[in-house]
Coordinates of C-alpha atoms in Angstrom, one line a residue:
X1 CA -14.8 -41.9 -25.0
X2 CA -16.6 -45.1 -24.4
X3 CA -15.4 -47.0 -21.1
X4 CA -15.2 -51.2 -21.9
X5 CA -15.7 -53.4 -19.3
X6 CA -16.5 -57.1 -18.6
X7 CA -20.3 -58.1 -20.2
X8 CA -19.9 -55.0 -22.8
X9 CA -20.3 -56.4 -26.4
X10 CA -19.5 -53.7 -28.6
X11 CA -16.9 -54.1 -32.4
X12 CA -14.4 -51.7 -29.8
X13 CA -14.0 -55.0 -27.9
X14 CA -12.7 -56.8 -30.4
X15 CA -10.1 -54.2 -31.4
X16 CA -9.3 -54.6 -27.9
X17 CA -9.0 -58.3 -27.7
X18 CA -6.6 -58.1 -31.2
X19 CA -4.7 -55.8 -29.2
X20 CA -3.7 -58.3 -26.1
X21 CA -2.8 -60.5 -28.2
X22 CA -0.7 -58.5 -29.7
X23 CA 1.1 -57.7 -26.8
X24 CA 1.1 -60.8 -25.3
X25 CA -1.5 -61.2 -22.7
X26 CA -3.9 -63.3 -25.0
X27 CA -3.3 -66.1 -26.6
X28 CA -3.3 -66.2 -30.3
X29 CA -6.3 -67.8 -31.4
X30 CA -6.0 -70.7 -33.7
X31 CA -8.1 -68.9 -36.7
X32 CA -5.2 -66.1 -35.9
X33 CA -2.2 -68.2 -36.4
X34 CA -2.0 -68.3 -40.1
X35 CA -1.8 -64.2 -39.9
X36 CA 0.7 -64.6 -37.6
X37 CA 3.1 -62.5 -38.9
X38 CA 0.3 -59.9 -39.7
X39 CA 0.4 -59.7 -35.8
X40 CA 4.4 -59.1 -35.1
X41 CA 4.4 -56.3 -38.1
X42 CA 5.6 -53.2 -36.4
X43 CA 2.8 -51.3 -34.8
X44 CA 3.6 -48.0 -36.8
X45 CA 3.7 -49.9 -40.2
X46 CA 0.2 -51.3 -39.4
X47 CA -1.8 -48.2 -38.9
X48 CA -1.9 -44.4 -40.1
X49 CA -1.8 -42.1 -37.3
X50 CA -4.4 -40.5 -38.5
X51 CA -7.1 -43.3 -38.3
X52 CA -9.2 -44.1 -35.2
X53 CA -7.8 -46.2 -32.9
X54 CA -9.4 -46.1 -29.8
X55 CA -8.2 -49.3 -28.3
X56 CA -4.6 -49.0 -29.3
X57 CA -4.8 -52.2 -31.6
X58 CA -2.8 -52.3 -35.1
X59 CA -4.8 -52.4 -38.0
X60 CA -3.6 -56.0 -39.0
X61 CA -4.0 -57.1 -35.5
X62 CA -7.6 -56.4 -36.1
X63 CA -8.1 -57.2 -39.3
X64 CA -8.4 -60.5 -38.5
X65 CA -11.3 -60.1 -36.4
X66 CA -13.4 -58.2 -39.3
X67 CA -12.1 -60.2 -41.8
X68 CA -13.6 -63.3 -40.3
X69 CA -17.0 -60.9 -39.6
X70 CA -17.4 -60.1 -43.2
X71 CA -17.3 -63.7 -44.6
X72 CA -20.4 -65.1 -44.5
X73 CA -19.5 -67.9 -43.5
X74 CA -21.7 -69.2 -40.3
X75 CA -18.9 -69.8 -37.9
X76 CA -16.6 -67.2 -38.8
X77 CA -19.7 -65.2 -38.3
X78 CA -19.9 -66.3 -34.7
X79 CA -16.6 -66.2 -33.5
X80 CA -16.7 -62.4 -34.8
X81 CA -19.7 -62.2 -32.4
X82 CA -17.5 -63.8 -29.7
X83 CA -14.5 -61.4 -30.1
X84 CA -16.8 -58.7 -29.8
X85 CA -17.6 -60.0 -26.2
X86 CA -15.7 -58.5 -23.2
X87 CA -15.5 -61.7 -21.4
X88 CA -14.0 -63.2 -18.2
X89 CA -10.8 -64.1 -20.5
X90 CA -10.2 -60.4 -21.3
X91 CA -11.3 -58.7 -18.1
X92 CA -8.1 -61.0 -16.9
X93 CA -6.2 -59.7 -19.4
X94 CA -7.0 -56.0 -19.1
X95 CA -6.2 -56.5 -14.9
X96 CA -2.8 -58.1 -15.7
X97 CA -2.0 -55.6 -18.3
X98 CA -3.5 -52.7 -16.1
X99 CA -0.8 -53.9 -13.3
X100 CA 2.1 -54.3 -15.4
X101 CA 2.0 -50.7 -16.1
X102 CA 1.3 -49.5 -13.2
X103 CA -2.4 -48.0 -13.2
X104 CA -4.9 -48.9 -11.7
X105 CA -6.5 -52.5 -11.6
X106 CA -10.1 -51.9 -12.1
X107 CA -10.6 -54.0 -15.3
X108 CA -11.9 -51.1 -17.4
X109 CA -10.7 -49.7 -20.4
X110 CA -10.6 -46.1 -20.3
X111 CA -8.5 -43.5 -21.1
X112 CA -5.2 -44.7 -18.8
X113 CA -5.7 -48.0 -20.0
X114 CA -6.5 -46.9 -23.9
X115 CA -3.2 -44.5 -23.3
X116 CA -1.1 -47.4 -22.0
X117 CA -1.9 -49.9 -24.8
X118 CA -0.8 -47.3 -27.5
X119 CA 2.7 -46.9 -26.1
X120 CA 3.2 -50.3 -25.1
X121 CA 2.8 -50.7 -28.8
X122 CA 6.0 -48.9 -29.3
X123 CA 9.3 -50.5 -30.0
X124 CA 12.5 -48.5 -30.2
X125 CA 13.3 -48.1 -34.1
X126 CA 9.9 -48.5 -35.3
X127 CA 9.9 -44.4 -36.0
X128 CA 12.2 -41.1 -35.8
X129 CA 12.7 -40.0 -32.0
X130 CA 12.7 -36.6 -31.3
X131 CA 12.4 -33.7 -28.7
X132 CA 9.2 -31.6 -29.9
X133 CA 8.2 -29.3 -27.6
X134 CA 4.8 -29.1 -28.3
X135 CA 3.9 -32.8 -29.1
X136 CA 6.4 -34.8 -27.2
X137 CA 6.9 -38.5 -28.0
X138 CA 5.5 -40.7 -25.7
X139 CA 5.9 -44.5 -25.8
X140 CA 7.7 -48.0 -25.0
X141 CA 10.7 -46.7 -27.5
X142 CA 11.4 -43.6 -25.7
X143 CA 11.3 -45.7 -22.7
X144 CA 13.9 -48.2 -23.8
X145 CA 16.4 -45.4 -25.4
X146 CA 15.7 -43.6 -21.9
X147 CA 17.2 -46.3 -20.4
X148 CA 19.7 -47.7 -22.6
X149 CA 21.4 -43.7 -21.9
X150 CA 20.9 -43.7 -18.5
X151 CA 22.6 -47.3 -17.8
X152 CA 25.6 -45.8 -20.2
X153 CA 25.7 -42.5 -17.9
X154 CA 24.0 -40.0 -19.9
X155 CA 21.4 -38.6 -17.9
X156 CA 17.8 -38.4 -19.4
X157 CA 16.2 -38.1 -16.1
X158 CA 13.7 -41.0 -14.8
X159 CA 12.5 -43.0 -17.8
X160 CA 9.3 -42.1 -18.2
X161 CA 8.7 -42.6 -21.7
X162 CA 8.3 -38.9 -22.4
X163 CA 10.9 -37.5 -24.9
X164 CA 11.6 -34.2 -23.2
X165 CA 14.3 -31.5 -23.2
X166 CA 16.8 -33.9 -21.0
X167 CA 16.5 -37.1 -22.9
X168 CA 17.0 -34.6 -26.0
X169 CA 20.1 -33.3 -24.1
X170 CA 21.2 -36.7 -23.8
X171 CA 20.7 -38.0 -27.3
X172 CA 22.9 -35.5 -28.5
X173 CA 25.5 -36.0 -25.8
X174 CA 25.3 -39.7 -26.6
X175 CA 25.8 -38.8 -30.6
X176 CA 28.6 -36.2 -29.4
X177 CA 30.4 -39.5 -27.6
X178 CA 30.5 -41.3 -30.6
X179 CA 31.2 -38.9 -33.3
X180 CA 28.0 -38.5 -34.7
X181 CA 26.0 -35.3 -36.0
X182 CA 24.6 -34.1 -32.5
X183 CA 21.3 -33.1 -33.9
X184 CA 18.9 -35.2 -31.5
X185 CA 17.1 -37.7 -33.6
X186 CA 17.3 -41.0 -33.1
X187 CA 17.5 -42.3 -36.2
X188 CA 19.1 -45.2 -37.8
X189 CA 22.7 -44.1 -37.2
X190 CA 22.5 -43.3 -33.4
X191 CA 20.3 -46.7 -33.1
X192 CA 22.8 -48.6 -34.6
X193 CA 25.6 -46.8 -31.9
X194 CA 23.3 -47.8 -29.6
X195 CA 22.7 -51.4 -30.5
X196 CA 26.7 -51.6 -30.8
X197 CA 27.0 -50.7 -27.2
X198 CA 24.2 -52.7 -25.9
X199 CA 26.6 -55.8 -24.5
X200 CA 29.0 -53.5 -22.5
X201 CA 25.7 -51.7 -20.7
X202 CA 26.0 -53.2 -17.4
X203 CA 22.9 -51.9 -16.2
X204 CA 21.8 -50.5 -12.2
X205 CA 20.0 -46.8 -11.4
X206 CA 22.4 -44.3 -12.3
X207 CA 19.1 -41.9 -11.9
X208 CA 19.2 -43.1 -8.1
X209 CA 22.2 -42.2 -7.3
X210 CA 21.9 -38.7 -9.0
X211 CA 18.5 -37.9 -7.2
X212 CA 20.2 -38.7 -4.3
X213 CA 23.2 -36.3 -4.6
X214 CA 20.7 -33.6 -5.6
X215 CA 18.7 -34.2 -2.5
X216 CA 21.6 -34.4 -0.4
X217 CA 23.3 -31.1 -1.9
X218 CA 20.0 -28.7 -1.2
X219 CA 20.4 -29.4 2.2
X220 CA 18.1 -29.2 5.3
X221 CA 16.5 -26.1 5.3
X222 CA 13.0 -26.0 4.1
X223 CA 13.3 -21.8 3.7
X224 CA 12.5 -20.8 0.4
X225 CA 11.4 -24.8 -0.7
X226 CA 8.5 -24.5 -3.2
X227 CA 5.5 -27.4 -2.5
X228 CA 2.3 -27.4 -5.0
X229 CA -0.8 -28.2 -3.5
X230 CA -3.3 -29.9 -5.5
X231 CA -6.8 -30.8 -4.2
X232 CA -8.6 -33.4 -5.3
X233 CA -11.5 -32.8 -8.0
X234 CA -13.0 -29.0 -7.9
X235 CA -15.2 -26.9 -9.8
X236 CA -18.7 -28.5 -10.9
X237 CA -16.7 -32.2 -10.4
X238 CA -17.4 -33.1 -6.6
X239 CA -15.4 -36.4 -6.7
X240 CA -16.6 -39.1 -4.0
X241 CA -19.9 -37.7 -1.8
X242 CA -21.5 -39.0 1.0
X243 CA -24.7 -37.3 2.1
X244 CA -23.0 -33.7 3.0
X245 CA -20.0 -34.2 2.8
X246 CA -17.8 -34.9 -0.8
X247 CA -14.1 -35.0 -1.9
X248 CA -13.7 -32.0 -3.2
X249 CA -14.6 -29.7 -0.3
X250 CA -12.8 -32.0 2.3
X251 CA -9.9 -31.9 0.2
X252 CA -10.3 -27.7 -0.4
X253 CA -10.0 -27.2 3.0
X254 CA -7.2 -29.9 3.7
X255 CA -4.8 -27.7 1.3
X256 CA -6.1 -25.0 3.0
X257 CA -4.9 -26.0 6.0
X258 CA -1.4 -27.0 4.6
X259 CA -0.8 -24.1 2.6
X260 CA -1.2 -21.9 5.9
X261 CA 1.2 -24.4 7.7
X262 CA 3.6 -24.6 5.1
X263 CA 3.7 -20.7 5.3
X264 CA 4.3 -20.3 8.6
X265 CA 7.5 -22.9 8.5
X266 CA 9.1 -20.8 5.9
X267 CA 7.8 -22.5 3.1
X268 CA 6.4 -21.3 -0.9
X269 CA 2.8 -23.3 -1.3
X270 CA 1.1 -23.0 -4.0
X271 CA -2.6 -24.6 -5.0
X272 CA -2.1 -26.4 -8.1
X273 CA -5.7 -25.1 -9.1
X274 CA -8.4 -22.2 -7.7
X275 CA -11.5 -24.1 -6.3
X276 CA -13.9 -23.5 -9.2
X277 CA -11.8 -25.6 -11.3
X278 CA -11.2 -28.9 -12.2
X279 CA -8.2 -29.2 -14.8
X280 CA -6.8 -32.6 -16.7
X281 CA -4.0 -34.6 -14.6
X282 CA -1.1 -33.2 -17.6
X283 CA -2.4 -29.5 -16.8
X284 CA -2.7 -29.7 -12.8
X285 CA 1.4 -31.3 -13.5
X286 CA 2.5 -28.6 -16.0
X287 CA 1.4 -26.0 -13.4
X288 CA 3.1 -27.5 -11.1
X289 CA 6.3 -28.0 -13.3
X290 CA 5.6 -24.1 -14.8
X291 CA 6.2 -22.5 -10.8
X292 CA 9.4 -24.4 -10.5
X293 CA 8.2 -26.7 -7.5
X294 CA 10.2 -28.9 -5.5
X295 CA 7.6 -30.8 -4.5
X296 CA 3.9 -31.7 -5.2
X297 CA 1.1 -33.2 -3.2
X298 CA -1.7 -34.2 -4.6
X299 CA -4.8 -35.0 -2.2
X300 CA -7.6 -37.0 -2.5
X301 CA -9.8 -39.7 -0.8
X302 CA -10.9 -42.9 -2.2
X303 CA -14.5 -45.2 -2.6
X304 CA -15.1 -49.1 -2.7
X305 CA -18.1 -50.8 -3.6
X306 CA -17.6 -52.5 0.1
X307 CA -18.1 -50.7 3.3
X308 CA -15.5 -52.6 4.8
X309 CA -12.6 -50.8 2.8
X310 CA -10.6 -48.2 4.7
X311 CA -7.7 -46.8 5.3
X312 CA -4.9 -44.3 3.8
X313 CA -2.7 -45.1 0.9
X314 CA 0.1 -43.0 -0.8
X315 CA 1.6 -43.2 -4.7
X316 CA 4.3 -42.1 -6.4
X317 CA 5.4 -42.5 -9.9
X318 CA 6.9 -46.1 -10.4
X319 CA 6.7 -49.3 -12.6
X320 CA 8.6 -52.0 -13.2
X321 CA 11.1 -50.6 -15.3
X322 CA 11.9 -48.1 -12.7
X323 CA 10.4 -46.0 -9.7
X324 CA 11.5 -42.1 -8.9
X325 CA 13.7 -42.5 -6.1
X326 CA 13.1 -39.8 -4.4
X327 CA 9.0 -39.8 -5.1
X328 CA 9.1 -43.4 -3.5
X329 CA 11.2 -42.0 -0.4
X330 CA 8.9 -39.3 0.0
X331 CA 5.7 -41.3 0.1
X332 CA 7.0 -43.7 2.5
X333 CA 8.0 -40.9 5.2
X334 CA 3.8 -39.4 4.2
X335 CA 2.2 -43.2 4.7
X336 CA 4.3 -43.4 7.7
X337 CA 3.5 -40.1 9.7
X338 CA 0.1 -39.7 8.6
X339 CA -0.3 -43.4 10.4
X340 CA 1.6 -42.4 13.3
X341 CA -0.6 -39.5 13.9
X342 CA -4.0 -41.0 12.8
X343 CA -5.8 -43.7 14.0
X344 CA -5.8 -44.9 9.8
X345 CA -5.5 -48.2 8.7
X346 CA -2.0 -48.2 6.7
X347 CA -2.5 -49.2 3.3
X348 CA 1.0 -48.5 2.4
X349 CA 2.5 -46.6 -0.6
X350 CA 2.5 -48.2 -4.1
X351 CA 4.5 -47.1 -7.6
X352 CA 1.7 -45.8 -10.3
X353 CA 2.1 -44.5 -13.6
X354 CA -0.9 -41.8 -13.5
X355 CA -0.5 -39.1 -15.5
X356 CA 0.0 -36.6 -12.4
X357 CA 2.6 -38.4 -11.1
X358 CA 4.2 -39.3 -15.0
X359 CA 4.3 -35.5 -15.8
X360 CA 5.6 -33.7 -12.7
X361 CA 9.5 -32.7 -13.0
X362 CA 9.7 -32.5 -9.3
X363 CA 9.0 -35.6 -6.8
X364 CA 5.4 -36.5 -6.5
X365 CA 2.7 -38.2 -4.4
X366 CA -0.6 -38.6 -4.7
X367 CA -2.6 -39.0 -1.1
X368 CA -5.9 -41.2 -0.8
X369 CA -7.1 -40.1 2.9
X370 CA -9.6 -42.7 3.3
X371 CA -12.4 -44.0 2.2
X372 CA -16.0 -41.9 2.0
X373 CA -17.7 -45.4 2.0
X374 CA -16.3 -46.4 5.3
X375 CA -18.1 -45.4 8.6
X376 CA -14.7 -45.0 10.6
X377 CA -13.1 -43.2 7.9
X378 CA -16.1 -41.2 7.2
X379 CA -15.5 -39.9 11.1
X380 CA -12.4 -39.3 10.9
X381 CA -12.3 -37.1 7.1
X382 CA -15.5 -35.0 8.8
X383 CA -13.3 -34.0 11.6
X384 CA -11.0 -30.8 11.6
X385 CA -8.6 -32.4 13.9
X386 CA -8.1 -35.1 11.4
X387 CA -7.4 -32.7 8.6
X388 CA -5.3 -30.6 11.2
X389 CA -3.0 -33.4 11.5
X390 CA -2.8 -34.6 8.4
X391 CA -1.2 -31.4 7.5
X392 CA 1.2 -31.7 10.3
X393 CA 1.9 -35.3 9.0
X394 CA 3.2 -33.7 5.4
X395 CA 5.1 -30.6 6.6
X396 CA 7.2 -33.4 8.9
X397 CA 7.5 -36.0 6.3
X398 CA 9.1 -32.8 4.1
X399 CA 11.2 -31.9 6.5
X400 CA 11.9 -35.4 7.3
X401 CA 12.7 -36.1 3.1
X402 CA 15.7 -33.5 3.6
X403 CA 17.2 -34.2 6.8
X404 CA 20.5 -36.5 6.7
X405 CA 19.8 -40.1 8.5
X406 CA 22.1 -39.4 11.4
X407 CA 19.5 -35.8 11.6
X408 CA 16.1 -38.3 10.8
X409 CA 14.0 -38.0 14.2
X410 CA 11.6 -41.3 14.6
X411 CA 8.9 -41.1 12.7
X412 CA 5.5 -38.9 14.3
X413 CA 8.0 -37.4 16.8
X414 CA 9.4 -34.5 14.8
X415 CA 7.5 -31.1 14.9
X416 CA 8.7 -28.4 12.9
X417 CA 8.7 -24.7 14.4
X418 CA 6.7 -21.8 12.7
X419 CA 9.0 -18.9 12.1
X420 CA 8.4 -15.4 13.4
X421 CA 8.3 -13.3 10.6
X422 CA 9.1 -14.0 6.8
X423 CA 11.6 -12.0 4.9

């Protein structure tokens, strides 16, 4: 797939630029007003699924760019040639839209970003919801139904947007409530329950307080607690280098290192992914959701275009609908004894929407361990010590994620034991 940036001029662009406006990050050009309802049609009206979309635009939304191309007309020839140029105005646009969901802000379009703008194009009753196993729904309307059944006490989960077995499980329990045919779809019958409803939904994180208890009711003991490991990049895909030394082996023998010390504290690790391979984000998380994990750490390190960049920063799945609460909790306690072992600038943790973090049943975080561009941090990644810590910095912080807060040691102070000998 082509990547679109700022100074690209390519007809891609265009369908881009229809599709902010559309969604509300560009203004509606004044040649666009007249077609104005063209523009508000529902996305899945506008556009067979089977035509090429790559920019996540509706047909109509585009057609008024080619329209105006295929005129003849001298001006409507040039502003086509305009709309084809991926100017300041939409590099904006992109960064704001790229932050509102929760990827990251780098101002390209690429496959996140192209992913994003297609289910942001989704509104709930624009089509038939329901659970397929091996095509799931994915989209702004699973989002909102997600939380419309969470905020009414049906529990679908986190809302990701995915239409899996839970929010399935839901939908029919919802249906059940109201006297419906529990058969799962969300259709125009269970829509109009729901839009009944809407004004007595009061609204908080229901799916807060139920990680919570679940967290709270496994208890302290790490014995038996399964943690996938996945390192960054592998296979023929070296990820950052610099001179000798590159992301993928730094990060091969980081979960090395953590899988033998997870071991030895009575823990299950598992590596997401053998070291001559380098799977998709969605198949690195359904291994990790297919071995029943508890937990999944996902290690990498970072680059900037500026030497002067540095430091360590954690994710975990969040946007601003919603964050997972315990993925949040557990990249706070990883920033926060990783720094308090390391000399590491603290970047802090941040919610993301990557597909690694989207996909994974289990609480997630994703680890950037510095920055190969950065002389310091360059130091520090080269040295075993480092990496030796950084392990002991993960095995506390889980520990630390199931410890009641009257049990919670200050933060770099706990060390857990190594057990004799495993059943």
């Amino acid at each position: 797939m082509k990547l679109l940036r700022h100074g690209d001029r390519d007809p891609s662009v265009a369908e881009a630029r229809a599709a902010f406006i559309y969604l509300g990050f560009l203004p509606v050009a004044p040649r666009q007003q007249s077609s104005s309802s063209d523009v508000d049609a529902p996305a899945d009206q506008a556009r067979p699924d089977s035509a090429p979309d790559p920019a996540g635009a509706t047909d109509t939304a585009g057609a008024a760019g080619s329209g105006d191309a295929g005129s003849g007309d001298a001006g409507s020839a040039e502003t086509s040639d305009t709309a084809e140029l991926f100017d300041r105005e939409l590099d904006n646009a992109v960064r704001a839209f790229q932050q509102s969901r929760g990827l990251s802000v780098d101002g390209i379009i690429g496959p996140d970003t192209f992913r994003a703008i297609e289910e942001a194009r989704r509104r709930l009753g624009d089509r038939l919801l329901y659970y397929s196993v091996t095509h799931p729904f994915v989209g702004d309307d699973v989002a909102a139904l997600q939380e419309r059944l969470s905020n009414m006490g049906f529990d679908v989960g986190r809302a990701d947007g995915i239409f899996g077995a839970r929010t399935d499980a839901a939908v029919r329990d919802f249906q059940r409530n109201r006297g419906l045919d529990p058969d799962g779809l969300c259709g125009p019958r269970t829509l109009r329950e729901l839009k009944r409803l809407e004004r007595t939904v009061t609204g908080g994180r229901p799916d807060v307080l139920r990680e919570s208890v679940r967290l709270l009711a496994r208890g302290p003991s790490l014995l038996g607690m399964i943690v996938a490991i996945d390192p960054g990049h592998g296979g023929d895909d070296p990820g950052v280098t610099n001179g000798p030394l590159c992301e993928r082996d730094l990060m091969a023998d980081l979960a090395s290192r953590l899988e033998a010390r997870l071991l030895a504290s009575g823990l299950e690790a598992h590596l997401v992914h053998g070291p001559h391979e380098s799977p998709a984000e969605a198949e690195r998380a359904a291994r990790a959701n297919e071995i029943g994990a508890d937990l999944l750490v996902s290690l990498h390190v970072d680059a900037s275009g500026s030497s002067q960049a540095q430091g360590v920063s954690t994710y975990y799945y969040g946007h601003a609908r919603g964050s997972s609460a315990v993925g949040e909790r557990f990249a706070l306690l990883v920033q926060r004894e990783i720094i308090s072992r390391t000399d590491m600038v603290d970047c802090r943790a941040h919610p993301k929407t990557w597909e690694l973090l989207r996909r994974t049943r289990m609480p997630a975080v994703q680890i950037d361990l510095g920055y190969l561009t950065n002389a310091h941090d360059v130091a520090a990644l080269a040295s075993t010590e480092f990496r030796a810590a950084v392990a002991e910095a993960l095995l506390a912080a889980t520990q630390r994620l199931f410890l009641p807060p009257e049990q919670d040691p200050p933060t770099g102070q706990l060390r857990v034991p190594r057990i004799a000998a495993r059943a």
